Amino acid sequence: MTMHMQIDRKLTEFPRIRLMTEVTPVERMNRMSDRLGIDLWLKRDDLTGLSFGGNKTRQLEFYFGEALHQKADTVLITGAVQSNFVRTAAAAAARLGMTSVLQLEERVPGMGPAYYRSGNVLLAQILGAEHMHFPVGEDEVGADNALHDHAARLRAEGRTPYVIHLGVDHPPLGALGYVQGGAELADQMAEFDVAVVPSGSGATHGGFLTGLRLSGHGAQVYGICVRRDQTQQKARMEKVLGKLAALMGFDPALVKEDIHVWDGALAPGYGQIGDRTRTALELMARTEGIFLDPVYTAKTFAGLLGLLDSGAIRKGQKVVMLHTGGLPALFGYQDQLEPT
């Protein structure tokens, strides 16, 4: 039995509903590899299939599995205005005949009308999602509590709600999707030196690292900070990995010493386009014809470039970057991305 099969067997202990189209491909970036002097590959999780794809599909397989296990008819979730997570949750709910309630938080200051009307906002409206507003952008506990308050009102109406939590103190069910994703990559590529992934909530980064390590793969994994500085993010990752280890029943020491985060592309903040982000986004588009989103993947690629400049990634190494999708958000950033 392969390590991947053993991981799959462990994951069958958790309720899960299949939302992925198929195993996502790994694709070599030939021109970018020549340009950067590394052997660069993308793990194409922008091609997960559901509702413009993206990494959240993997996570939602386990959240919706648990929701259906609890016989829920309504799912509540919170995120930024242009959140890919809430858009994909609305699509999953539609596919499964459930109602979705999306709480949109004010995380990104100074945005124009397109940010509030286009991209993921428009798609969620087409999907028929119900919407709530949360005026604070950096209060995960408050945002989760607001969802629970609304869930209580729904129960009083006879509905059966399920809350997908944002806060780090809850079991990271979504990370299970990336345990499977990391194992999937280990099966696809037996040898590579470095993986570069976005690091926000910690579910994708933590699950991916865990999946590789449980598969026996020792590649260095760098999480590129998209929301917090590296001191805050490292502390968050320790919590996420501790809870994931408890959830799956493995020794957290297997992964906790391998937390590497980098925040050099974070400025000027979450969901905001700095010079590094814009340069990375345009470089990938103009070199490989592949779009990156301004919130996660462009910052991730900017991080990869920064790690290469610093020598943390060395010339000639084989590097895999996780492309987490999120492309509808591009249209919400039209004002910032139009040529000046």
mmCIF file of C-alpha atoms in Angstrom:
data_model
loop_
_atom_site.group_PDB
_atom_site.id
_atom_site.type_symbol
_atom_site.label_atom_id
_atom_site.label_comp_id
_atom_site.label_asym_id
_atom_site.label_seq_id
_atom_site.Cartn_x
_atom_site.Cartn_y
_atom_site.Cartn_z
ATOM 1 C CA MET A 1 0.000 0.000 0.000
ATOM 2 C CA THR A 2 1.418 3.404 -0.988
ATOM 3 C CA MET A 3 1.641 6.239 1.507
ATOM 4 C CA HIS A 4 -1.006 8.058 -0.536
ATOM 5 C CA MET A 5 -3.360 5.093 -0.108
ATOM 6 C CA GLN A 6 -2.728 5.122 3.644
ATOM 7 C CA ILE A 7 -3.522 8.825 3.798
ATOM 8 C CA ASP A 8 -6.676 8.283 1.745
ATOM 9 C CA ARG A 9 -7.726 5.536 4.157
ATOM 10 C CA LYS A 10 -7.207 7.865 7.121
ATOM 11 C CA LEU A 11 -9.232 10.602 5.433
ATOM 12 C CA THR A 12 -12.188 8.229 4.947
ATOM 13 C CA GLU A 13 -12.785 8.594 8.689
ATOM 14 C CA PHE A 14 -14.148 12.086 7.977
ATOM 15 C CA PRO A 15 -17.390 12.865 6.127
ATOM 16 C CA ARG A 16 -16.617 14.139 2.632
ATOM 17 C CA ILE A 17 -18.540 15.083 -0.482
ATOM 18 C CA ARG A 18 -16.739 15.047 -3.843
ATOM 19 C CA LEU A 19 -16.607 18.458 -5.500
ATOM 20 C CA MET A 20 -13.331 18.177 -7.406
ATOM 21 C CA THR A 21 -13.468 17.461 -11.113
ATOM 22 C CA GLU A 22 -10.297 15.319 -11.112
ATOM 23 C CA VAL A 23 -6.667 15.271 -9.995
ATOM 24 C CA THR A 24 -5.193 18.639 -10.907
ATOM 25 C CA PRO A 25 -2.188 18.668 -13.263
ATOM 26 C CA VAL A 26 1.392 19.683 -12.627
ATOM 27 C CA GLU A 27 2.704 21.821 -15.472
ATOM 28 C CA ARG A 28 6.251 22.980 -16.227
ATOM 29 C CA MET A 29 6.755 26.674 -16.896
ATOM 30 C CA ASN A 30 9.342 26.381 -19.656
ATOM 31 C CA ARG A 31 9.970 30.043 -20.468
ATOM 32 C CA MET A 32 9.860 31.128 -16.829
ATOM 33 C CA SER A 33 12.266 28.341 -15.894
ATOM 34 C CA ASP A 34 14.745 29.613 -18.462
ATOM 35 C CA ARG A 35 14.271 33.189 -17.306
ATOM 36 C CA LEU A 36 14.744 32.462 -13.585
ATOM 37 C CA GLY A 37 17.347 29.707 -13.824
ATOM 38 C CA ILE A 38 15.257 27.190 -11.907
ATOM 39 C CA ASP A 39 13.098 24.216 -12.894
ATOM 40 C CA LEU A 40 9.687 25.768 -12.184
ATOM 41 C CA TRP A 41 6.395 23.864 -12.088
ATOM 42 C CA LEU A 42 2.851 24.870 -11.158
ATOM 43 C CA LYS A 43 0.438 22.606 -9.305
ATOM 44 C CA ARG A 44 -2.706 23.772 -11.096
ATOM 45 C CA ASP A 45 -5.307 23.941 -8.346
ATOM 46 C CA ASP A 46 -6.888 26.761 -10.289
ATOM 47 C CA LEU A 47 -8.329 23.833 -12.280
ATOM 48 C CA THR A 48 -10.296 22.076 -9.541
ATOM 49 C CA GLY A 49 -13.442 22.443 -11.619
ATOM 50 C CA LEU A 50 -16.210 23.900 -9.479
ATOM 51 C CA SER A 51 -17.134 27.542 -10.097
ATOM 52 C CA PHE A 52 -13.893 28.844 -11.676
ATOM 53 C CA GLY A 53 -11.836 26.385 -9.638
ATOM 54 C CA GLY A 54 -9.386 27.259 -6.891
ATOM 55 C CA ASN A 55 -7.948 25.744 -3.738
ATOM 56 C CA LYS A 56 -11.077 26.195 -1.623
ATOM 57 C CA THR A 57 -12.793 23.332 -3.445
ATOM 58 C CA ARG A 58 -10.505 20.842 -1.712
ATOM 59 C CA GLN A 59 -11.310 22.333 1.685
ATOM 60 C CA LEU A 60 -15.042 22.495 1.086
ATOM 61 C CA GLU A 61 -15.273 18.778 0.332
ATOM 62 C CA PHE A 62 -14.774 18.176 4.055
ATOM 63 C CA TYR A 63 -16.798 21.110 5.357
ATOM 64 C CA PHE A 64 -19.796 20.192 3.227
ATOM 65 C CA GLY A 65 -19.291 16.526 4.050
ATOM 66 C CA GLU A 66 -19.690 17.393 7.719
ATOM 67 C CA ALA A 67 -22.609 19.743 6.973
ATOM 68 C CA LEU A 68 -24.494 16.980 5.166
ATOM 69 C CA HIS A 69 -23.581 14.537 7.939
ATOM 70 C CA GLN A 70 -25.349 16.937 10.305
ATOM 71 C CA LYS A 71 -28.302 17.121 7.860
ATOM 72 C CA ALA A 72 -27.804 20.860 7.383
ATOM 73 C CA ASP A 73 -29.817 22.704 4.771
ATOM 74 C CA THR A 74 -27.946 26.023 5.057
ATOM 75 C CA VAL A 75 -24.234 26.839 5.180
ATOM 76 C CA LEU A 76 -22.879 30.084 6.642
ATOM 77 C CA ILE A 77 -19.378 31.351 5.896
ATOM 78 C CA THR A 78 -17.432 34.592 6.321
ATOM 79 C CA GLY A 79 -14.702 36.217 4.238
ATOM 80 C CA ALA A 80 -13.482 39.336 2.492
ATOM 81 C CA VAL A 81 -15.704 41.043 -0.076
ATOM 82 C CA GLN A 82 -13.802 39.375 -2.939
ATOM 83 C CA SER A 83 -13.339 36.080 -1.091
ATOM 84 C CA ASN A 84 -12.924 33.040 -3.294
ATOM 85 C CA PHE A 85 -13.860 30.858 -0.325
ATOM 86 C CA VAL A 86 -17.359 32.292 0.023
ATOM 87 C CA ARG A 87 -17.937 32.241 -3.748
ATOM 88 C CA THR A 88 -16.945 28.584 -3.975
ATOM 89 C CA ALA A 89 -19.066 27.759 -0.920
ATOM 90 C CA ALA A 90 -22.068 29.314 -2.667
ATOM 91 C CA ALA A 91 -21.390 27.159 -5.727
ATOM 92 C CA ALA A 92 -21.043 23.997 -3.644
ATOM 93 C CA ALA A 93 -24.283 24.786 -1.835
ATOM 94 C CA ALA A 94 -26.076 25.286 -5.131
ATOM 95 C CA ARG A 95 -24.779 21.961 -6.436
ATOM 96 C CA LEU A 96 -25.947 20.186 -3.281
ATOM 97 C CA GLY A 97 -29.366 21.868 -3.078
ATOM 98 C CA MET A 98 -28.488 23.898 0.003
ATOM 99 C CA THR A 99 -28.786 27.578 0.870
ATOM 100 C CA SER A 100 -25.636 29.635 1.366
ATOM 101 C CA VAL A 101 -25.290 32.696 3.600
ATOM 102 C CA LEU A 102 -22.167 34.716 2.845
ATOM 103 C CA GLN A 103 -20.895 37.272 5.335
ATOM 104 C CA LEU A 104 -18.640 39.824 3.653
ATOM 105 C CA GLU A 105 -16.059 41.593 5.815
ATOM 106 C CA GLU A 106 -14.464 44.996 5.249
ATOM 107 C CA ARG A 107 -10.841 43.843 5.116
ATOM 108 C CA VAL A 108 -9.455 45.969 2.277
ATOM 109 C CA PRO A 109 -9.624 49.769 2.650
ATOM 110 C CA GLY A 110 -9.964 52.300 -0.136
ATOM 111 C CA MET A 111 -11.503 50.097 -2.808
ATOM 112 C CA GLY A 112 -13.667 51.428 -5.641
ATOM 113 C CA PRO A 113 -17.112 50.375 -6.910
ATOM 114 C CA ALA A 114 -15.832 47.454 -9.009
ATOM 115 C CA TYR A 115 -14.550 45.722 -5.870
ATOM 116 C CA TYR A 116 -18.074 45.630 -4.426
ATOM 117 C CA ARG A 117 -19.926 44.709 -7.603
ATOM 118 C CA SER A 118 -17.701 42.613 -9.877
ATOM 119 C CA GLY A 119 -15.725 39.377 -9.648
ATOM 120 C CA ASN A 120 -16.712 37.036 -6.843
ATOM 121 C CA VAL A 121 -19.488 39.357 -5.639
ATOM 122 C CA LEU A 122 -21.271 39.118 -8.979
ATOM 123 C CA LEU A 123 -20.787 35.360 -9.190
ATOM 124 C CA ALA A 124 -22.201 34.809 -5.697
ATOM 125 C CA GLN A 125 -25.256 36.860 -6.637
ATOM 126 C CA ILE A 126 -25.777 34.742 -9.746
ATOM 127 C CA LEU A 127 -25.488 31.641 -7.551
ATOM 128 C CA GLY A 128 -28.369 32.933 -5.421
ATOM 129 C CA ALA A 129 -26.458 33.321 -2.172
ATOM 130 C CA GLU A 130 -27.852 35.303 0.742
ATOM 131 C CA HIS A 131 -25.559 38.067 1.995
ATOM 132 C CA MET A 132 -24.619 39.607 5.338
ATOM 133 C CA HIS A 133 -22.215 42.429 6.125
ATOM 134 C CA PHE A 134 -19.559 42.557 8.852
ATOM 135 C CA PRO A 135 -17.928 45.970 9.264
ATOM 136 C CA VAL A 136 -14.610 44.815 10.769
ATOM 137 C CA GLY A 137 -11.824 43.176 8.794
ATOM 138 C CA GLU A 138 -9.562 41.843 11.545
ATOM 139 C CA ASP A 139 -11.886 40.236 14.086
ATOM 140 C CA GLU A 140 -12.170 36.530 13.347
ATOM 141 C CA VAL A 141 -13.906 35.727 16.622
ATOM 142 C CA GLY A 142 -16.418 38.528 16.100
ATOM 143 C CA ALA A 143 -17.071 37.411 12.521
ATOM 144 C CA ASP A 144 -17.667 33.815 13.627
ATOM 145 C CA ASN A 145 -19.934 34.982 16.458
ATOM 146 C CA ALA A 146 -21.996 37.007 14.001
ATOM 147 C CA LEU A 147 -22.495 33.847 11.941
ATOM 148 C CA HIS A 148 -23.601 31.932 15.037
ATOM 149 C CA ASP A 149 -26.063 34.680 15.930
ATOM 150 C CA HIS A 150 -27.579 34.439 12.473
ATOM 151 C CA ALA A 151 -27.561 30.635 12.654
ATOM 152 C CA ALA A 152 -29.613 30.877 15.856
ATOM 153 C CA ARG A 153 -32.188 32.989 14.028
ATOM 154 C CA LEU A 154 -32.309 30.414 11.227
ATOM 155 C CA ARG A 155 -32.889 27.594 13.707
ATOM 156 C CA ALA A 156 -35.794 29.542 15.158
ATOM 157 C CA GLU A 157 -37.258 29.598 11.638
ATOM 158 C CA GLY A 158 -36.959 25.814 11.386
ATOM 159 C CA ARG A 159 -33.808 25.686 9.266
ATOM 160 C CA THR A 160 -30.722 23.582 10.008
ATOM 161 C CA PRO A 161 -27.592 25.727 9.623
ATOM 162 C CA TYR A 162 -23.931 24.738 9.557
ATOM 163 C CA VAL A 163 -21.196 27.314 10.230
ATOM 164 C CA ILE A 164 -17.828 27.168 8.465
ATOM 165 C CA HIS A 165 -15.566 28.917 10.955
ATOM 166 C CA LEU A 166 -12.817 31.388 10.185
ATOM 167 C CA GLY A 167 -11.144 31.465 13.608
ATOM 168 C CA VAL A 168 -8.084 29.380 14.389
ATOM 169 C CA ASP A 169 -9.560 27.813 17.541
ATOM 170 C CA HIS A 170 -11.840 25.448 15.604
ATOM 171 C CA PRO A 171 -10.884 22.055 14.103
ATOM 172 C CA PRO A 172 -9.276 22.708 10.687
ATOM 173 C CA LEU A 173 -11.469 20.394 8.634
ATOM 174 C CA GLY A 174 -10.572 22.267 5.470
ATOM 175 C CA ALA A 175 -6.883 21.436 5.952
ATOM 176 C CA LEU A 176 -7.770 17.772 5.368
ATOM 177 C CA GLY A 177 -8.362 18.645 1.731
ATOM 178 C CA TYR A 178 -4.766 19.761 1.430
ATOM 179 C CA VAL A 179 -3.409 16.750 3.272
ATOM 180 C CA GLN A 180 -4.866 14.900 0.318
ATOM 181 C CA GLY A 181 -3.546 17.580 -2.055
ATOM 182 C CA GLY A 182 0.003 17.276 -0.721
ATOM 183 C CA ALA A 183 -0.136 13.499 -1.039
ATOM 184 C CA GLU A 184 -1.460 13.910 -4.565
ATOM 185 C CA LEU A 185 1.532 16.055 -5.513
ATOM 186 C CA ALA A 186 3.941 13.575 -3.917
ATOM 187 C CA ASP A 187 2.498 10.875 -6.172
ATOM 188 C CA GLN A 188 2.791 13.113 -9.240
ATOM 189 C CA MET A 189 6.360 14.289 -8.580
ATOM 190 C CA ALA A 190 8.575 11.980 -6.594
ATOM 191 C CA GLU A 191 11.445 14.471 -6.617
ATOM 192 C CA PHE A 192 11.462 18.245 -6.189
ATOM 193 C CA ASP A 193 13.409 20.527 -3.909
ATOM 194 C CA VAL A 194 11.056 23.311 -2.844
ATOM 195 C CA ALA A 195 7.305 23.966 -2.720
ATOM 196 C CA VAL A 196 5.915 27.491 -2.429
ATOM 197 C CA VAL A 197 2.334 28.007 -1.231
ATOM 198 C CA PRO A 198 0.208 30.918 0.014
ATOM 199 C CA SER A 199 -0.227 31.152 3.782
ATOM 200 C CA GLY A 200 -3.367 32.918 5.022
ATOM 201 C CA SER A 201 -5.805 31.022 7.216
ATOM 202 C CA GLY A 202 -3.186 28.279 7.390
ATOM 203 C CA ALA A 203 -5.449 25.487 6.130
ATOM 204 C CA THR A 204 -3.870 25.181 2.688
ATOM 205 C CA HIS A 205 -0.285 25.668 3.912
ATOM 206 C CA GLY A 206 -0.704 23.361 6.913
ATOM 207 C CA GLY A 207 -2.529 20.630 5.059
ATOM 208 C CA PHE A 208 -0.105 20.717 2.140
ATOM 209 C CA LEU A 209 2.943 20.454 4.396
ATOM 210 C CA THR A 210 1.331 17.623 6.346
ATOM 211 C CA GLY A 211 0.367 15.724 3.185
ATOM 212 C CA LEU A 212 3.940 15.876 1.904
ATOM 213 C CA ARG A 213 5.465 14.789 5.208
ATOM 214 C CA LEU A 214 2.993 11.943 5.743
ATOM 215 C CA SER A 215 3.893 10.833 2.215
ATOM 216 C CA GLY A 216 7.555 10.723 3.178
ATOM 217 C CA HIS A 217 8.460 13.729 1.005
ATOM 218 C CA GLY A 218 11.115 16.006 2.473
ATOM 219 C CA ALA A 219 10.932 19.022 0.142
ATOM 220 C CA GLN A 220 11.232 22.416 1.806
ATOM 221 C CA VAL A 221 7.831 24.149 1.983
ATOM 222 C CA TYR A 222 7.654 27.949 2.116
ATOM 223 C CA GLY A 223 4.409 29.667 3.054
ATOM 224 C CA ILE A 224 4.123 33.154 1.591
ATOM 225 C CA CYS A 225 2.278 35.494 3.957
ATOM 226 C CA VAL A 226 -0.799 37.055 2.372
ATOM 227 C CA ARG A 227 -2.529 38.458 5.478
ATOM 228 C CA ARG A 228 -0.149 38.688 8.485
ATOM 229 C CA ASP A 229 3.549 39.278 9.028
ATOM 230 C CA GLN A 230 5.757 36.231 9.408
ATOM 231 C CA THR A 231 5.929 36.366 13.218
ATOM 232 C CA GLN A 232 2.137 36.306 13.520
ATOM 233 C CA GLN A 233 1.783 33.753 10.734
ATOM 234 C CA LYS A 234 4.301 31.336 12.203
ATOM 235 C CA ALA A 235 2.401 31.384 15.507
ATOM 236 C CA ARG A 236 -0.840 30.768 13.641
ATOM 237 C CA MET A 237 0.669 27.868 11.701
ATOM 238 C CA GLU A 238 1.796 26.238 14.934
ATOM 239 C CA LYS A 239 -1.799 26.329 16.163
ATOM 240 C CA VAL A 240 -3.225 25.038 12.889
ATOM 241 C CA LEU A 241 -0.739 22.186 12.668
ATOM 242 C CA GLY A 242 -1.279 21.259 16.310
ATOM 243 C CA LYS A 243 -5.025 21.032 15.771
ATOM 244 C CA LEU A 244 -4.582 19.143 12.492
ATOM 245 C CA ALA A 245 -2.285 16.636 14.197
ATOM 246 C CA ALA A 246 -4.877 16.101 16.931
ATOM 247 C CA LEU A 247 -7.619 15.719 14.319
ATOM 248 C CA MET A 248 -5.712 13.079 12.353
ATOM 249 C CA GLY A 249 -3.836 11.451 15.212
ATOM 250 C CA PHE A 250 -0.200 12.024 14.265
ATOM 251 C CA ASP A 251 2.745 13.504 16.166
ATOM 252 C CA PRO A 252 2.819 17.283 15.562
ATOM 253 C CA ALA A 253 6.624 17.185 15.795
ATOM 254 C CA LEU A 254 6.522 15.664 12.308
ATOM 255 C CA VAL A 255 5.621 19.061 10.874
ATOM 256 C CA LYS A 256 6.052 21.831 13.437
ATOM 257 C CA GLU A 257 9.809 22.133 12.891
ATOM 258 C CA ASP A 258 9.189 22.618 9.171
ATOM 259 C CA ILE A 259 7.204 25.875 9.346
ATOM 260 C CA HIS A 260 8.838 28.413 7.040
ATOM 261 C CA VAL A 261 7.029 31.650 6.235
ATOM 262 C CA TRP A 262 8.099 34.776 4.296
ATOM 263 C CA ASP A 263 6.351 38.136 4.315
ATOM 264 C CA GLY A 264 8.412 40.228 1.905
ATOM 265 C CA ALA A 265 5.529 40.513 -0.582
ATOM 266 C CA LEU A 266 2.809 41.261 1.970
ATOM 267 C CA ALA A 267 3.008 45.065 1.820
ATOM 268 C CA PRO A 268 0.923 47.145 1.757
ATOM 269 C CA GLY A 269 -1.395 44.541 3.320
ATOM 270 C CA TYR A 270 -4.035 41.874 2.753
ATOM 271 C CA GLY A 271 -5.813 42.221 -0.564
ATOM 272 C CA GLN A 272 -3.723 45.238 -1.570
ATOM 273 C CA ILE A 273 -1.473 45.348 -4.602
ATOM 274 C CA GLY A 274 2.094 46.414 -3.901
ATOM 275 C CA ASP A 275 4.876 46.773 -6.432
ATOM 276 C CA ARG A 276 6.117 43.206 -5.926
ATOM 277 C CA THR A 277 2.613 41.803 -6.411
ATOM 278 C CA ARG A 278 1.927 43.712 -9.604
ATOM 279 C CA THR A 279 5.329 42.849 -11.066
ATOM 280 C CA ALA A 280 4.826 39.146 -10.321
ATOM 281 C CA LEU A 281 1.307 39.122 -11.768
ATOM 282 C CA GLU A 282 2.404 40.792 -15.003
ATOM 283 C CA LEU A 283 5.572 38.684 -15.316
ATOM 284 C CA MET A 284 3.645 35.393 -15.178
ATOM 285 C CA ALA A 285 0.999 36.614 -17.591
ATOM 286 C CA ARG A 286 3.500 37.980 -20.117
ATOM 287 C CA THR A 287 5.918 35.065 -19.880
ATOM 288 C CA GLU A 288 3.579 32.056 -19.618
ATOM 289 C CA GLY A 289 0.092 33.377 -20.438
ATOM 290 C CA ILE A 290 -1.123 32.329 -16.991
ATOM 291 C CA PHE A 291 -3.104 34.678 -14.774
ATOM 292 C CA LEU A 292 -2.526 35.038 -11.053
ATOM 293 C CA ASP A 293 -4.938 36.699 -8.650
ATOM 294 C CA PRO A 294 -3.822 39.813 -6.726
ATOM 295 C CA VAL A 295 -4.737 38.516 -3.247
ATOM 296 C CA TYR A 296 -3.024 35.113 -3.094
ATOM 297 C CA THR A 297 -1.210 33.734 -6.130
ATOM 298 C CA ALA A 298 0.497 36.916 -7.307
ATOM 299 C CA LYS A 299 1.837 37.466 -3.778
ATOM 300 C CA THR A 300 2.899 33.809 -3.723
ATOM 301 C CA PHE A 301 4.840 34.158 -6.952
ATOM 302 C CA ALA A 302 6.300 37.440 -5.699
ATOM 303 C CA GLY A 303 7.423 35.478 -2.652
ATOM 304 C CA LEU A 304 9.041 32.844 -4.832
ATOM 305 C CA LEU A 305 10.952 35.584 -6.660
ATOM 306 C CA GLY A 306 12.017 37.093 -3.355
ATOM 307 C CA LEU A 307 13.225 33.741 -2.019
ATOM 308 C CA LEU A 308 15.204 33.276 -5.227
ATOM 309 C CA ASP A 309 16.766 36.721 -4.880
ATOM 310 C CA SER A 310 17.728 35.999 -1.261
ATOM 311 C CA GLY A 311 19.294 32.626 -2.074
ATOM 312 C CA ALA A 312 16.761 30.628 -0.058
ATOM 313 C CA ILE A 313 15.802 29.075 -3.394
ATOM 314 C CA ARG A 314 18.947 28.282 -5.356
ATOM 315 C CA LYS A 315 19.575 28.344 -9.068
ATOM 316 C CA GLY A 316 18.943 24.978 -10.685
ATOM 317 C CA GLN A 317 16.538 23.729 -8.027
ATOM 318 C CA LYS A 318 13.238 22.084 -8.937
ATOM 319 C CA VAL A 319 10.477 24.271 -7.514
ATOM 320 C CA VAL A 320 6.699 23.697 -7.405
ATOM 321 C CA MET A 321 4.360 26.619 -6.798
ATOM 322 C CA LEU A 322 0.780 25.941 -5.795
ATOM 323 C CA HIS A 323 -1.572 27.936 -8.021
ATOM 324 C CA THR A 324 -4.624 28.372 -5.803
ATOM 325 C CA GLY A 325 -6.816 30.043 -8.423
ATOM 326 C CA GLY A 326 -9.017 32.913 -7.315
ATOM 327 C CA LEU A 327 -9.091 34.479 -10.761
ATOM 328 C CA PRO A 328 -12.554 36.099 -10.556
ATOM 329 C CA ALA A 329 -11.096 38.545 -8.030
ATOM 330 C CA LEU A 330 -9.029 40.066 -10.829
ATOM 331 C CA PHE A 331 -12.117 41.886 -12.067
ATOM 332 C CA GLY A 332 -12.679 43.473 -8.672
ATOM 333 C CA TYR A 333 -9.225 45.036 -8.952
ATOM 334 C CA GLN A 334 -9.694 46.588 -12.376
ATOM 335 C CA ASP A 335 -8.986 50.099 -11.131
ATOM 336 C CA GLN A 336 -5.606 49.062 -9.713
ATOM 337 C CA LEU A 337 -4.573 46.809 -12.614
ATOM 338 C CA GLU A 338 -5.432 49.005 -15.607
ATOM 339 C CA PRO A 339 -2.333 50.467 -17.275
ATOM 340 C CA THR A 340 -1.591 53.993 -16.107
#
